[in-house]
CSV table of C-alpha atoms in Angstrom, one decimal:
chain,number,residue,atom,x,y,z
A,1,UNK,CA,7.3,6.9,13.8
A,2,UNK,CA,10.8,4.7,13.6
A,3,UNK,CA,10.9,1.6,12.2
A,4,UNK,CA,13.3,-0.2,9.6
A,5,UNK,CA,10.9,-0.7,6.8
A,6,UNK,CA,9.8,2.9,7.0
A,7,UNK,CA,11.4,5.8,5.4
A,8,UNK,CA,12.8,7.9,8.3
A,9,UNK,CA,12.5,11.6,8.6
A,10,UNK,CA,15.4,13.8,10.4
A,11,UNK,CA,13.4,17.2,10.1
A,12,UNK,CA,10.8,19.2,9.2
A,13,UNK,CA,11.3,22.8,8.6
A,14,UNK,CA,10.7,26.2,6.1
A,15,UNK,CA,13.7,27.7,4.3
A,16,UNK,CA,12.8,31.4,2.7
A,17,UNK,CA,9.2,30.5,2.9
A,18,UNK,CA,9.3,27.0,1.3
A,19,UNK,CA,8.8,23.9,3.2
A,20,UNK,CA,11.4,21.0,3.3
A,21,UNK,CA,11.8,17.7,4.9
A,22,UNK,CA,15.2,16.0,5.7
A,23,UNK,CA,15.1,12.5,4.5
A,24,UNK,CA,17.2,9.2,5.2
A,25,UNK,CA,18.9,8.6,1.8
A,26,UNK,CA,17.9,5.5,-0.2
A,27,UNK,CA,19.9,3.9,-3.2
A,28,UNK,CA,18.1,1.1,-5.1
A,29,UNK,CA,14.9,1.4,-7.0
A,30,UNK,CA,11.0,1.4,-6.4
A,31,UNK,CA,9.2,-1.9,-6.3
A,32,UNK,CA,7.0,-1.0,-9.3
A,33,UNK,CA,10.5,-0.6,-11.2
A,34,UNK,CA,11.4,-4.6,-10.0
A,35,UNK,CA,7.9,-5.5,-10.8
A,36,UNK,CA,8.0,-3.9,-14.7
A,37,UNK,CA,11.6,-5.9,-15.0
A,38,UNK,CA,9.8,-9.0,-14.3
A,39,UNK,CA,12.4,-10.8,-12.1
A,40,UNK,CA,10.7,-11.1,-8.4
A,41,UNK,CA,10.4,-14.9,-7.8
A,42,UNK,CA,7.3,-16.0,-5.6
A,43,UNK,CA,9.6,-16.7,-2.6
A,44,UNK,CA,11.5,-13.2,-2.9
A,45,UNK,CA,7.8,-11.6,-3.4
A,46,UNK,CA,6.9,-13.2,0.2
A,47,UNK,CA,9.9,-11.9,1.6
A,48,UNK,CA,9.5,-8.4,0.4
A,49,UNK,CA,5.7,-8.5,1.2
A,50,UNK,CA,6.3,-9.8,4.5
A,51,UNK,CA,8.9,-6.4,5.2
A,52,UNK,CA,5.8,-4.3,3.9
A,53,UNK,CA,3.4,-5.9,6.3
A,54,UNK,CA,5.9,-5.4,9.4
A,55,UNK,CA,6.3,-1.5,8.2
A,56,UNK,CA,2.6,-1.3,8.0
A,57,UNK,CA,1.8,-3.0,11.0
A,58,UNK,CA,3.9,-0.5,13.1
A,59,UNK,CA,2.2,2.5,11.1
A,60,UNK,CA,-1.2,1.0,12.2
A,61,UNK,CA,0.1,0.4,15.9
A,62,UNK,CA,0.5,4.4,16.2
A,63,UNK,CA,-2.7,4.7,14.4
A,64,UNK,CA,-1.8,6.0,11.2
A,65,UNK,CA,-3.3,4.8,7.9
A,66,UNK,CA,-1.1,5.1,5.1
A,67,UNK,CA,-4.0,5.4,2.2
A,68,UNK,CA,-2.0,5.1,-0.6
A,69,UNK,CA,-0.2,1.8,-0.8
A,70,UNK,CA,1.3,0.9,-4.2
A,71,UNK,CA,4.4,-0.4,-5.8
A,72,UNK,CA,5.7,3.2,-6.6
A,73,UNK,CA,5.6,3.9,-2.9
A,74,UNK,CA,7.6,0.9,-1.9
A,75,UNK,CA,11.3,1.2,-2.3
A,76,UNK,CA,13.8,-1.8,-2.2
A,77,UNK,CA,17.1,-0.6,-0.9
A,78,UNK,CA,20.7,-2.5,-2.1
A,79,UNK,CA,20.7,-4.3,0.5
A,80,UNK,CA,17.3,-6.0,0.0
A,81,UNK,CA,15.2,-3.9,2.8
A,82,UNK,CA,11.7,-2.4,1.8
A,83,UNK,CA,11.1,0.9,3.1
A,84,UNK,CA,7.3,2.5,2.6
A,85,UNK,CA,7.4,6.0,1.5
A,86,UNK,CA,4.8,9.0,0.8
A,87,UNK,CA,2.9,9.3,3.9
A,88,UNK,CA,1.1,12.6,2.0
A,89,UNK,CA,-2.2,11.1,2.6
A,90,UNK,CA,-1.6,9.7,5.5
A,91,UNK,CA,-4.4,9.9,8.9
A,92,UNK,CA,-3.7,9.8,12.1
A,93,UNK,CA,-6.5,7.7,14.1
A,94,UNK,CA,-7.0,8.2,17.9
A,95,UNK,CA,-4.6,5.8,19.7
A,96,UNK,CA,-5.2,4.5,23.2
A,97,UNK,CA,-2.8,3.1,25.7
A,98,UNK,CA,-0.6,0.6,24.4
A,99,UNK,CA,-2.8,-0.5,21.6
A,100,UNK,CA,-4.4,1.5,18.9
A,101,UNK,CA,-8.2,1.9,17.7
A,102,UNK,CA,-8.3,2.4,14.2
A,103,UNK,CA,-11.2,4.5,14.1
A,104,UNK,CA,-13.1,5.7,11.0
A,105,UNK,CA,-10.5,8.2,9.4
A,106,UNK,CA,-12.6,9.8,6.3
A,107,UNK,CA,-10.8,9.5,3.2
A,108,UNK,CA,-10.2,13.7,3.3
A,109,UNK,CA,-7.3,15.5,4.2
A,110,UNK,CA,-7.1,19.1,5.1
A,111,UNK,CA,-8.4,21.7,2.3
A,112,UNK,CA,-10.7,18.7,0.5
A,113,UNK,CA,-14.4,18.2,0.2
A,114,UNK,CA,-15.9,15.5,2.7
A,115,UNK,CA,-16.2,12.4,0.7
A,116,UNK,CA,-13.4,13.3,-1.8
A,117,UNK,CA,-11.7,10.0,-3.0
A,118,UNK,CA,-7.9,10.0,-2.2
A,119,UNK,CA,-5.5,7.1,-3.5
A,120,UNK,CA,-4.3,5.8,-6.7
A,121,UNK,CA,-6.5,4.0,-9.4
A,122,UNK,CA,-5.9,0.4,-9.1
A,123,UNK,CA,-4.9,0.1,-5.3
A,124,UNK,CA,-7.8,1.9,-3.5
A,125,UNK,CA,-10.2,-0.2,-1.0
A,126,UNK,CA,-13.6,-0.5,-2.3
A,127,UNK,CA,-14.5,1.7,0.3
A,128,UNK,CA,-11.9,4.4,-0.4
A,129,UNK,CA,-13.4,4.3,-4.0
A,130,UNK,CA,-17.1,5.2,-2.5
A,131,UNK,CA,-15.4,8.1,-0.5
A,132,UNK,CA,-16.2,6.7,3.0
A,133,UNK,CA,-14.3,6.4,5.8
A,134,UNK,CA,-11.5,4.0,6.1
A,135,UNK,CA,-9.2,2.7,8.2
A,136,UNK,CA,-6.1,0.1,8.5
A,137,UNK,CA,-8.3,-2.4,6.3
A,138,UNK,CA,-8.3,0.0,3.7
A,139,UNK,CA,-4.2,-0.3,3.6
A,140,UNK,CA,-4.6,-4.4,4.1
A,141,UNK,CA,-6.4,-4.2,0.5
A,142,UNK,CA,-4.2,-2.2,-0.9
A,143,UNK,CA,-1.2,-4.5,0.3
A,144,UNK,CA,-3.0,-7.2,-0.9
A,145,UNK,CA,-3.4,-5.7,-4.6
A,146,UNK,CA,0.3,-5.1,-4.7
A,147,UNK,CA,1.1,-8.8,-3.3
A,148,UNK,CA,-1.1,-10.1,-6.4
A,149,UNK,CA,1.2,-7.9,-8.6
A,150,UNK,CA,4.3,-8.9,-7.5
A,151,UNK,CA,3.0,-12.5,-7.6
A,152,UNK,CA,1.7,-12.4,-11.1
A,153,UNK,CA,3.2,-9.2,-12.7
A,154,UNK,CA,-0.3,-8.1,-13.5
A,155,UNK,CA,-2.1,-5.6,-11.6
A,156,UNK,CA,-5.3,-7.1,-9.7
A,157,UNK,CA,-7.5,-4.4,-10.7
A,158,UNK,CA,-7.2,-3.0,-14.7
A,159,UNK,CA,-9.6,-1.5,-17.2
A,160,UNK,CA,-9.5,0.3,-20.3
A,161,UNK,CA,-10.1,3.8,-18.2
A,162,UNK,CA,-9.7,4.8,-14.8
A,163,UNK,CA,-13.6,4.8,-14.2
A,164,UNK,CA,-13.5,1.2,-15.4
A,165,UNK,CA,-10.8,0.1,-13.0
A,166,UNK,CA,-12.5,1.5,-10.1
A,167,UNK,CA,-15.3,-0.3,-11.2
A,168,UNK,CA,-13.5,-3.5,-11.2
A,169,UNK,CA,-12.4,-2.7,-8.2
A,170,UNK,CA,-16.0,-2.4,-6.4
A,171,UNK,CA,-17.5,-5.5,-8.5
A,172,UNK,CA,-14.8,-7.8,-9.7
A,173,UNK,CA,-12.0,-10.3,-8.3
A,174,UNK,CA,-8.8,-10.8,-9.8
A,175,UNK,CA,-8.1,-14.2,-11.6
A,176,UNK,CA,-6.7,-16.4,-9.9
A,177,UNK,CA,-3.1,-16.4,-9.1
A,178,UNK,CA,-2.8,-20.1,-10.2
A,179,UNK,CA,-3.3,-18.6,-14.1
A,180,UNK,CA,-0.3,-16.5,-13.8
A,181,UNK,CA,2.2,-18.8,-12.1
A,182,UNK,CA,2.3,-22.4,-10.8
A,183,UNK,CA,4.5,-21.6,-7.8
A,184,UNK,CA,2.1,-20.1,-5.4
A,185,UNK,CA,1.2,-22.2,-2.6
A,186,UNK,CA,-3.0,-22.5,-1.8
A,187,UNK,CA,-2.2,-20.8,1.3
A,188,UNK,CA,-0.8,-17.6,-0.2
A,189,UNK,CA,-3.6,-17.6,-2.6
A,190,UNK,CA,-5.7,-17.4,0.4
A,191,UNK,CA,-4.0,-14.7,1.9
A,192,UNK,CA,-4.3,-12.6,-1.1
A,193,UNK,CA,-7.9,-13.4,-1.3
A,194,UNK,CA,-8.5,-12.2,2.0
A,195,UNK,CA,-6.6,-9.0,1.8
A,196,UNK,CA,-8.7,-8.4,-1.7
A,197,UNK,CA,-12.1,-8.8,0.0
A,198,UNK,CA,-14.4,-6.3,-1.1
A,199,UNK,CA,-16.3,-5.9,2.7
A,200,UNK,CA,-14.0,-4.3,4.8
């Protein structure tokens, strides 16, 4: 998988019994750090989100579902490029011809129990929370949660405990973007709401 918005991996190997990856060197900071600094405008958030969407589309076209999209897995280089990091929970789906058919990929990896919940609390899609099969739509939900946080500076789903946060994902809708920022267009609000739909 090669795309300008995805971290490049040049080699995979083992040295003295220890596995390693050779990755491109990135200079900059994670999106999570930038959000915590509080200096993202609506325009900048949208520009970064477009890059994330391009990277995800490239992965999905190759049949890869990331399953852990969150601000700390998105890196902003010094020249303004976004790189999607950490495909450690990714699943490969079948690809037919030039188009991918994203088939149900169970939320489990090698060595996990069937139905195991994998992902990061606060960014998982409802079907991930339930331990059900996921496809590219789970990444779109996570992307919507990240975009919401970029625009408001607050998590879309937050509880006093991880269990309450997971319950919020299943049952609650985040507050309107208009409550946190006046610079959001109705179209952008609709996009975020569409990404955060409870039903895949």
